[in-house]
Short mmCIF file of C-alpha atoms and ligand atoms in Angstrom, two decimals:
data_model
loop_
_atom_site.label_atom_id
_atom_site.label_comp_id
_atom_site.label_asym_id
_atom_site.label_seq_id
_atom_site.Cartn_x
_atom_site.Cartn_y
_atom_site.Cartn_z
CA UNK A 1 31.65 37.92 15.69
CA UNK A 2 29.49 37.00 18.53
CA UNK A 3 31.06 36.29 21.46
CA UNK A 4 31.66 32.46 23.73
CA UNK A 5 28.71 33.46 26.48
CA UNK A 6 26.15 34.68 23.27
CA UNK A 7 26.68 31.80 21.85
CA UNK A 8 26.17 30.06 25.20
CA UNK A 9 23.25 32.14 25.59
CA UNK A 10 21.88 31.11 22.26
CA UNK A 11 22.01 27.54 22.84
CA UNK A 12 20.68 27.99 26.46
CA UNK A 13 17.93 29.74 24.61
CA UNK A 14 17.12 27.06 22.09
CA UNK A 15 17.34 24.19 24.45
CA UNK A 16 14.66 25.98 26.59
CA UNK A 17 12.44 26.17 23.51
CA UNK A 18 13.00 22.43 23.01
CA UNK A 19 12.15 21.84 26.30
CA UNK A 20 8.88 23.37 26.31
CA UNK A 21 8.05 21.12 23.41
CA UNK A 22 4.78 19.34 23.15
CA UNK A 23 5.18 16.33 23.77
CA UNK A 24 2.10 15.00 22.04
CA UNK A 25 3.88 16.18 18.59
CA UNK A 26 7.41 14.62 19.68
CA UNK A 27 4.90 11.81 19.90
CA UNK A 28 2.60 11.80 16.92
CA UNK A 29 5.65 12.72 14.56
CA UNK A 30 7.09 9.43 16.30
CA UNK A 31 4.42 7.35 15.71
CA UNK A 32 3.41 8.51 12.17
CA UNK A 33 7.15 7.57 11.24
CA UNK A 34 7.16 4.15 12.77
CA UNK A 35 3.58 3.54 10.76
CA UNK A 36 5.65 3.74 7.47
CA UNK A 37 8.55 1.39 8.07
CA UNK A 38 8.45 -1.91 6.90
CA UNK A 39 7.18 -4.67 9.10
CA UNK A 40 10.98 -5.52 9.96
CA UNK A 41 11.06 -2.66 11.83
CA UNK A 42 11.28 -3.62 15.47
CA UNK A 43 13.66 -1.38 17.65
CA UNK A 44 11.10 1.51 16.44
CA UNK A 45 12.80 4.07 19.17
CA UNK A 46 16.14 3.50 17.94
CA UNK A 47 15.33 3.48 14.76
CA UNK A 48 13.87 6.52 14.84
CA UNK A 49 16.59 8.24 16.51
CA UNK A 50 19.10 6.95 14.33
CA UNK A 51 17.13 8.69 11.60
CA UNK A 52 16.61 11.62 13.47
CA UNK A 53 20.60 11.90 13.61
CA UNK A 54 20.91 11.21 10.21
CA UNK A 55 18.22 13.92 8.79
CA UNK A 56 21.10 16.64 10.81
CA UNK A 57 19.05 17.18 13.89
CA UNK A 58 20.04 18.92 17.11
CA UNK A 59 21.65 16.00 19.29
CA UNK A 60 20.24 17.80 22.65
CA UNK A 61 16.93 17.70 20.72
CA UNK A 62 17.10 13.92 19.81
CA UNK A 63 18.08 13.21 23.51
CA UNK A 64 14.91 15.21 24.25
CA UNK A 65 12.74 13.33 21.94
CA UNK A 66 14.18 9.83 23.11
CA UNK A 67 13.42 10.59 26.65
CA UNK A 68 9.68 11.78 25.97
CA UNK A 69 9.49 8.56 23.29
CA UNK A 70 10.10 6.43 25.81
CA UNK A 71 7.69 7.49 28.69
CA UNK A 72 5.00 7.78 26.63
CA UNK A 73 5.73 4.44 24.91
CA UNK A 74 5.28 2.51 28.96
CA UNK A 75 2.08 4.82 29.05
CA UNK A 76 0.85 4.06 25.49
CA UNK A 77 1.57 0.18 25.73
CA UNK A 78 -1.55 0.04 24.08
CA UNK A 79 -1.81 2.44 21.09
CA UNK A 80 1.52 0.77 20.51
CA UNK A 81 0.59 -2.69 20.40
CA UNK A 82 -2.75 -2.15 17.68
CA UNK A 83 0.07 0.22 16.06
CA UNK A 84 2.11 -3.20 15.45
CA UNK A 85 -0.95 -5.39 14.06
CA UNK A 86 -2.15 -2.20 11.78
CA UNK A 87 1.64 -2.93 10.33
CA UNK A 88 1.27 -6.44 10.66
CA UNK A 89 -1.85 -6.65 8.47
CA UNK A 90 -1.26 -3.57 6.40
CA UNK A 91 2.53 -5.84 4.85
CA UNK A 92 2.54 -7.44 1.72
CA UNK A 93 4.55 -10.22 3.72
CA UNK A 94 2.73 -11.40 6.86
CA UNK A 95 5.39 -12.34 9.57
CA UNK A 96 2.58 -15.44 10.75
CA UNK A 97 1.23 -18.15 9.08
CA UNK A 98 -1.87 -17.14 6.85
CA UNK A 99 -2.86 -20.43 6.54
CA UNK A 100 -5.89 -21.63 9.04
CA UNK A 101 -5.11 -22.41 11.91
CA UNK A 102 -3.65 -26.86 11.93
CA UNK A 103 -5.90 -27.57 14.84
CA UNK A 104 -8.79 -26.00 13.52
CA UNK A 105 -9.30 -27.47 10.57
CA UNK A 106 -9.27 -30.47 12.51
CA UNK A 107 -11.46 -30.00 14.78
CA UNK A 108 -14.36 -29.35 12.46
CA UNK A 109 -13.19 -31.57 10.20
CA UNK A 110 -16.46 -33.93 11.44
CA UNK A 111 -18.85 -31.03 12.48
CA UNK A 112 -21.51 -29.84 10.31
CA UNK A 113 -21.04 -25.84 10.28
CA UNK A 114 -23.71 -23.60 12.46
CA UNK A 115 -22.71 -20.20 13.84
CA UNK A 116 -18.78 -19.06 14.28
CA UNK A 117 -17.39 -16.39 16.75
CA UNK A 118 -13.86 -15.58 15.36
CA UNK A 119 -12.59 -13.65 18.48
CA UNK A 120 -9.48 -11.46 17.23
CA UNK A 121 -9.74 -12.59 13.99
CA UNK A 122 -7.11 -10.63 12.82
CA UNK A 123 -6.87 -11.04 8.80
CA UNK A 124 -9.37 -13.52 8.63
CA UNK A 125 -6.98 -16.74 8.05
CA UNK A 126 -9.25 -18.55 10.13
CA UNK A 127 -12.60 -16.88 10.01
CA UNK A 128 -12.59 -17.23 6.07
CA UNK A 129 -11.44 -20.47 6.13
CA UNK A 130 -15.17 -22.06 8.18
CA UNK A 131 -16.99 -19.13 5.89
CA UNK A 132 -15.95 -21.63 2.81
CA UNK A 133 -16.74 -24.35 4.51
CA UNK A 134 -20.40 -23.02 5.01
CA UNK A 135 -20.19 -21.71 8.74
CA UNK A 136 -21.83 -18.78 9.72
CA UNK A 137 -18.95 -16.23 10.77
CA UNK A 138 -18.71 -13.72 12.45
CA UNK A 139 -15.01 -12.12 13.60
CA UNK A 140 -14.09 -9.08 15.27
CA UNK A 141 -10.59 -7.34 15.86
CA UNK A 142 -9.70 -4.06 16.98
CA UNK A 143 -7.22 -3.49 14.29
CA UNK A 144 -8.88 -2.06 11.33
CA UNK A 145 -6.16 -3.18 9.06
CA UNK A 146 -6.82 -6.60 9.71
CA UNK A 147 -10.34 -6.25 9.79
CA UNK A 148 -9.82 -4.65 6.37
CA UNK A 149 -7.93 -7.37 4.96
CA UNK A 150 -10.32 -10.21 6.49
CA UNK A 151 -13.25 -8.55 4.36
CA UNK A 152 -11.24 -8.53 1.10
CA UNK A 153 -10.02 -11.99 1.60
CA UNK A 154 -13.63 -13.26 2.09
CA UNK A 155 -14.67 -11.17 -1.18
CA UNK A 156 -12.20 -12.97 -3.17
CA UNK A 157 -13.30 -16.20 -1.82
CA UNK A 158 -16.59 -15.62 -2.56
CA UNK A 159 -17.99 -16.12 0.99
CA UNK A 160 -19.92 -13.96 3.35
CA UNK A 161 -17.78 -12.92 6.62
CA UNK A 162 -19.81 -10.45 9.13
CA UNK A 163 -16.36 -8.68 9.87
CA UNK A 164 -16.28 -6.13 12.90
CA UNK A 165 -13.83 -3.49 14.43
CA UNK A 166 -14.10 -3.96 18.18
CA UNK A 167 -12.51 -4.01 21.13
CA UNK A 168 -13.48 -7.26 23.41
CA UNK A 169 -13.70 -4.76 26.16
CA UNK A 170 -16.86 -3.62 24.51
CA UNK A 171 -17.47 -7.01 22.31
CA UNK A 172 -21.04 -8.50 22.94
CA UNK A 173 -19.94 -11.93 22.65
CA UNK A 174 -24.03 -12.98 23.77
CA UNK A 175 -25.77 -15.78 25.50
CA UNK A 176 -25.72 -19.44 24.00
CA UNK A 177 -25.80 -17.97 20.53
CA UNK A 178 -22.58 -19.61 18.76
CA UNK A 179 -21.56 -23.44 18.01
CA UNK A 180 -17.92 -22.73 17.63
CA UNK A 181 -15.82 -19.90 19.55
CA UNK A 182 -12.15 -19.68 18.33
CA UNK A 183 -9.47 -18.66 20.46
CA UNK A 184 -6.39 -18.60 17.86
CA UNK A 185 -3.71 -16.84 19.31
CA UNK A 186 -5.60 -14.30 21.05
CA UNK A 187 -4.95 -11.66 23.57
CA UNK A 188 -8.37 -12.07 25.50
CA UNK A 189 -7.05 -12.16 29.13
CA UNK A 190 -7.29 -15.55 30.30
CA UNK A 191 -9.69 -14.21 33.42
CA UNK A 192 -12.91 -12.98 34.52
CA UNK A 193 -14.46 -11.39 32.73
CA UNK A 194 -13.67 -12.93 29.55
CA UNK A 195 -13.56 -16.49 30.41
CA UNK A 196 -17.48 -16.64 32.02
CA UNK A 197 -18.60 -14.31 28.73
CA UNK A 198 -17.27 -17.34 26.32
CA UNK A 199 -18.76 -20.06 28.43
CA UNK A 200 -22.10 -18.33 28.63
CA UNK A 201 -21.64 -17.67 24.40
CA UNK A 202 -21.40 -21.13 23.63
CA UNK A 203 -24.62 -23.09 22.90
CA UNK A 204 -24.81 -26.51 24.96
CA UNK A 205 -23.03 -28.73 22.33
CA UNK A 206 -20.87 -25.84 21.10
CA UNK A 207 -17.26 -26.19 20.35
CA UNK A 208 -14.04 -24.15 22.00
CA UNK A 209 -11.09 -23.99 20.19
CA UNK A 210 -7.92 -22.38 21.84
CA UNK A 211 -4.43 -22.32 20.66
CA UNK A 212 -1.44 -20.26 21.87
CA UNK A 213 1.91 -19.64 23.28
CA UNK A 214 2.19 -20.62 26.96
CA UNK A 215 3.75 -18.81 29.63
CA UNK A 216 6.90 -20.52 31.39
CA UNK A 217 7.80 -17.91 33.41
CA UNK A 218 4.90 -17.68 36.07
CA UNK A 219 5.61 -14.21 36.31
CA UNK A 220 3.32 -11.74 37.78
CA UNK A 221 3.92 -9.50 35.27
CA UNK A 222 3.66 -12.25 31.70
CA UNK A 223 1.25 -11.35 29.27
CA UNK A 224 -2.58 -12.24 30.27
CA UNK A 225 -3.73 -13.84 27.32
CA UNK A 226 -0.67 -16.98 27.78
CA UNK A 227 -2.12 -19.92 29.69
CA UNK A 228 0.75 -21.40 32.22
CA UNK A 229 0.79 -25.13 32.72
CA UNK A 230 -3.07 -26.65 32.94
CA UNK A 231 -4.40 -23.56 33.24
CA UNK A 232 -6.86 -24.17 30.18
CA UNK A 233 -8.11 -27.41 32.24
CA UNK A 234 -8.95 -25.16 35.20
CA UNK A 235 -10.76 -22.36 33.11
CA UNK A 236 -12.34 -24.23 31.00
CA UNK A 237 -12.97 -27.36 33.11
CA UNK A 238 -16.66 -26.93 33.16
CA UNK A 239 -16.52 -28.00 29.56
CA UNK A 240 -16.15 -31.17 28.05
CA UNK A 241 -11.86 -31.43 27.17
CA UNK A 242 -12.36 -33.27 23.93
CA UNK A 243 -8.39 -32.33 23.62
CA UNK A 244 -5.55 -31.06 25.46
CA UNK A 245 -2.05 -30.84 24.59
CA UNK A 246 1.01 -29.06 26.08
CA UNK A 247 3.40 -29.17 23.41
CA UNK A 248 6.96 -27.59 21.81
CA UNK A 249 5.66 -26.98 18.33
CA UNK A 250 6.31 -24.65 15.58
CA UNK A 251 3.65 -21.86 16.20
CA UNK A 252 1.87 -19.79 14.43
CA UNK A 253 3.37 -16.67 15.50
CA UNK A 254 6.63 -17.33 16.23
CA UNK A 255 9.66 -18.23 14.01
CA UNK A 256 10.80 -20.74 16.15
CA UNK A 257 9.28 -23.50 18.07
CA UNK A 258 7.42 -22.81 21.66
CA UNK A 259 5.67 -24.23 24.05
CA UNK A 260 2.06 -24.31 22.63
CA UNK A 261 -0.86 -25.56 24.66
CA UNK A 262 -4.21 -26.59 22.98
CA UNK A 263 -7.41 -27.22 23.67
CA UNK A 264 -11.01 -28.70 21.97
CA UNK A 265 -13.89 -28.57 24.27
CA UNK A 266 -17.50 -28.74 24.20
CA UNK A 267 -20.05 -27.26 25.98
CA UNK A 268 -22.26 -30.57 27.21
CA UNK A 269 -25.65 -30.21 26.30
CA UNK A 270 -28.93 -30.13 28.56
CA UNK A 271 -29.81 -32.82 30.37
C1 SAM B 1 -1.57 -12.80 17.53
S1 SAM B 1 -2.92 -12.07 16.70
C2 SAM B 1 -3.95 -13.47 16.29
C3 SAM B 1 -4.88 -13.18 15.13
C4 SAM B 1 -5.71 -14.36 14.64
N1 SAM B 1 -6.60 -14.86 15.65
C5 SAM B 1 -4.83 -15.45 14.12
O1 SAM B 1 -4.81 -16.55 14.70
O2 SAM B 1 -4.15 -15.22 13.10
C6 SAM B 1 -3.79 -11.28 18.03
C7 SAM B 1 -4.94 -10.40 17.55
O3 SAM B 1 -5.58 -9.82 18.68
C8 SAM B 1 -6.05 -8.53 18.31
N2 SAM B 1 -6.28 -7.80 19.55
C9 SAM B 1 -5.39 -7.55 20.55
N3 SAM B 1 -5.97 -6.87 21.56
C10 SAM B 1 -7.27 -6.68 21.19
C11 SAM B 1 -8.38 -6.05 21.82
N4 SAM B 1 -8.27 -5.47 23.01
N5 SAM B 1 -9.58 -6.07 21.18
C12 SAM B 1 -9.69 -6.65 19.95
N6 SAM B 1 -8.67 -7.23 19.30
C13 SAM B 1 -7.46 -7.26 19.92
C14 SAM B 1 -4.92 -7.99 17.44
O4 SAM B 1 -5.32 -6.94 16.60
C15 SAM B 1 -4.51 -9.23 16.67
O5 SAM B 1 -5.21 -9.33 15.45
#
């Protein structure tokens, strides 16, 4: 029989070998679990401690784990956030609307196709959508899932999409070289240097398209990418505003209604 303080000892031992565990497998175990569950899956961390408790692990351990999980998730914002579109795109049921994009298809409704810049294109709803209609596209994404599904949806509709994994931090998005730049629902931060690289990509006569959620809150800390109140009328003010609205609609990623602001703009043409 082994005695109350060897038995102390024991754990003290074994929690000291936790301790020293690497956190980049704590991590990578994490995050290859989390890349199997279902799209529903949102409170990944407790999720995955709840199933740590269940599979009969160590509860010192799981503390452990949680503690690492969770720094490394503020410092891996990131590798967490392409880790949720990978999901997104990779689900038999897309949480979004896969149909184009409402203000889209209106806005070239009257414009004969030329060259299309897709910018996170994401599965291609929107990018395959002008492709059929005889535009020129070309989309990029950083998520290879989506960039994966974009190119099988254009296959089956018979169209040609030039389809590319990218970053925009590395994106060439070029000088006066596209008629159409669509911003649906991106994450391009809504600031130099972004903004001046899509102005200078249009051709004179090209059209901007932008919709998204906006941002309410006016917080220094919202999400880059959501335009606050007339914000697109600033940025893009150089343009012509062929159409701007600030509405509570039913987005296109969301389940419920937000405020949406949208905008259809052309670059005026040389004098
Ligand atoms: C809300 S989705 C919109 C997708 C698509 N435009 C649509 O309307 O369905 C945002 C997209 O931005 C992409 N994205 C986010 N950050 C990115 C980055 N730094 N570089 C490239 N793509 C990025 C994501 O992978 C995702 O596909």
């Amino acid at each position: 029989m082994l005695g109350r303080s060897r038995w102390l000892c024991i754990a003290a031992l074994v929690s000291i070998a936790w301790c020293a565990a690497d956190p980049e497998t704590v991590w990578r175990e994490y995050v290859d679990w989390y890349r199997r569950q279902p799209v529903s899956v949102t409170d990944a961390r407790g999720r995955y401690l709840e199933h740590l408790r269940a599979s009969g692990k160590d509860p010192q351990e799981i503390e452990e784990r949680g503690r690492i999980i969770e720094r490394l998730s503020r410092e891996r914002r990131d590798e967490l956030q392409l880790l949720f579109f990978d999901r997104t795109y990779a689900s038999q049921t897309p949480r979004f609307n896969a149909a184009p994009n409402a203000l889209l298809v209106e806005a070239v409704r009257e414009r004969p196709p030329g060259k299309a810049l897709d910018v996170h294109m994401g599965q291609g709803r929107n990018a395959v959508y002008l492709a059929s209609l005889g535009w020129d596209v070309t989309g990029f994404d950083y998520s290879e899932e989506g960039v994966r599904a974009a190119r099988l949806a254009a296959q089956k509709a018979g169209v040609k999409l030039n389809a590319v994994v990218a970053r925009h931090e590395e994106f060439d998005f070029g000088t006066r070289r596209w008629d159409l730049v669509v911003l649906s629902y991106t994450w391009l931060p809504l600031r130099s240097p972004y903004v001046a690289k899509i102005l200078a990509s249009l051709k004179p006569g090209g059209l901007l398209v932008f919709e998204h959620m906006m941002d309410e809150s006016g917080s220094e800390t919202a999400a880059p990418w959501l335009p606050r109140p007339n914000q697109l009328l600033e940025l893009f003010g150089s343009l012509r505003i062929l159409r701007y609205e600030d509405v509570r609609a039913q987005a296109d990623w969301s389940w419920r209604p937000e405020r949406i602001a949208r905008l259809v703009a052309e670059k005026p043409r040389l004098p």
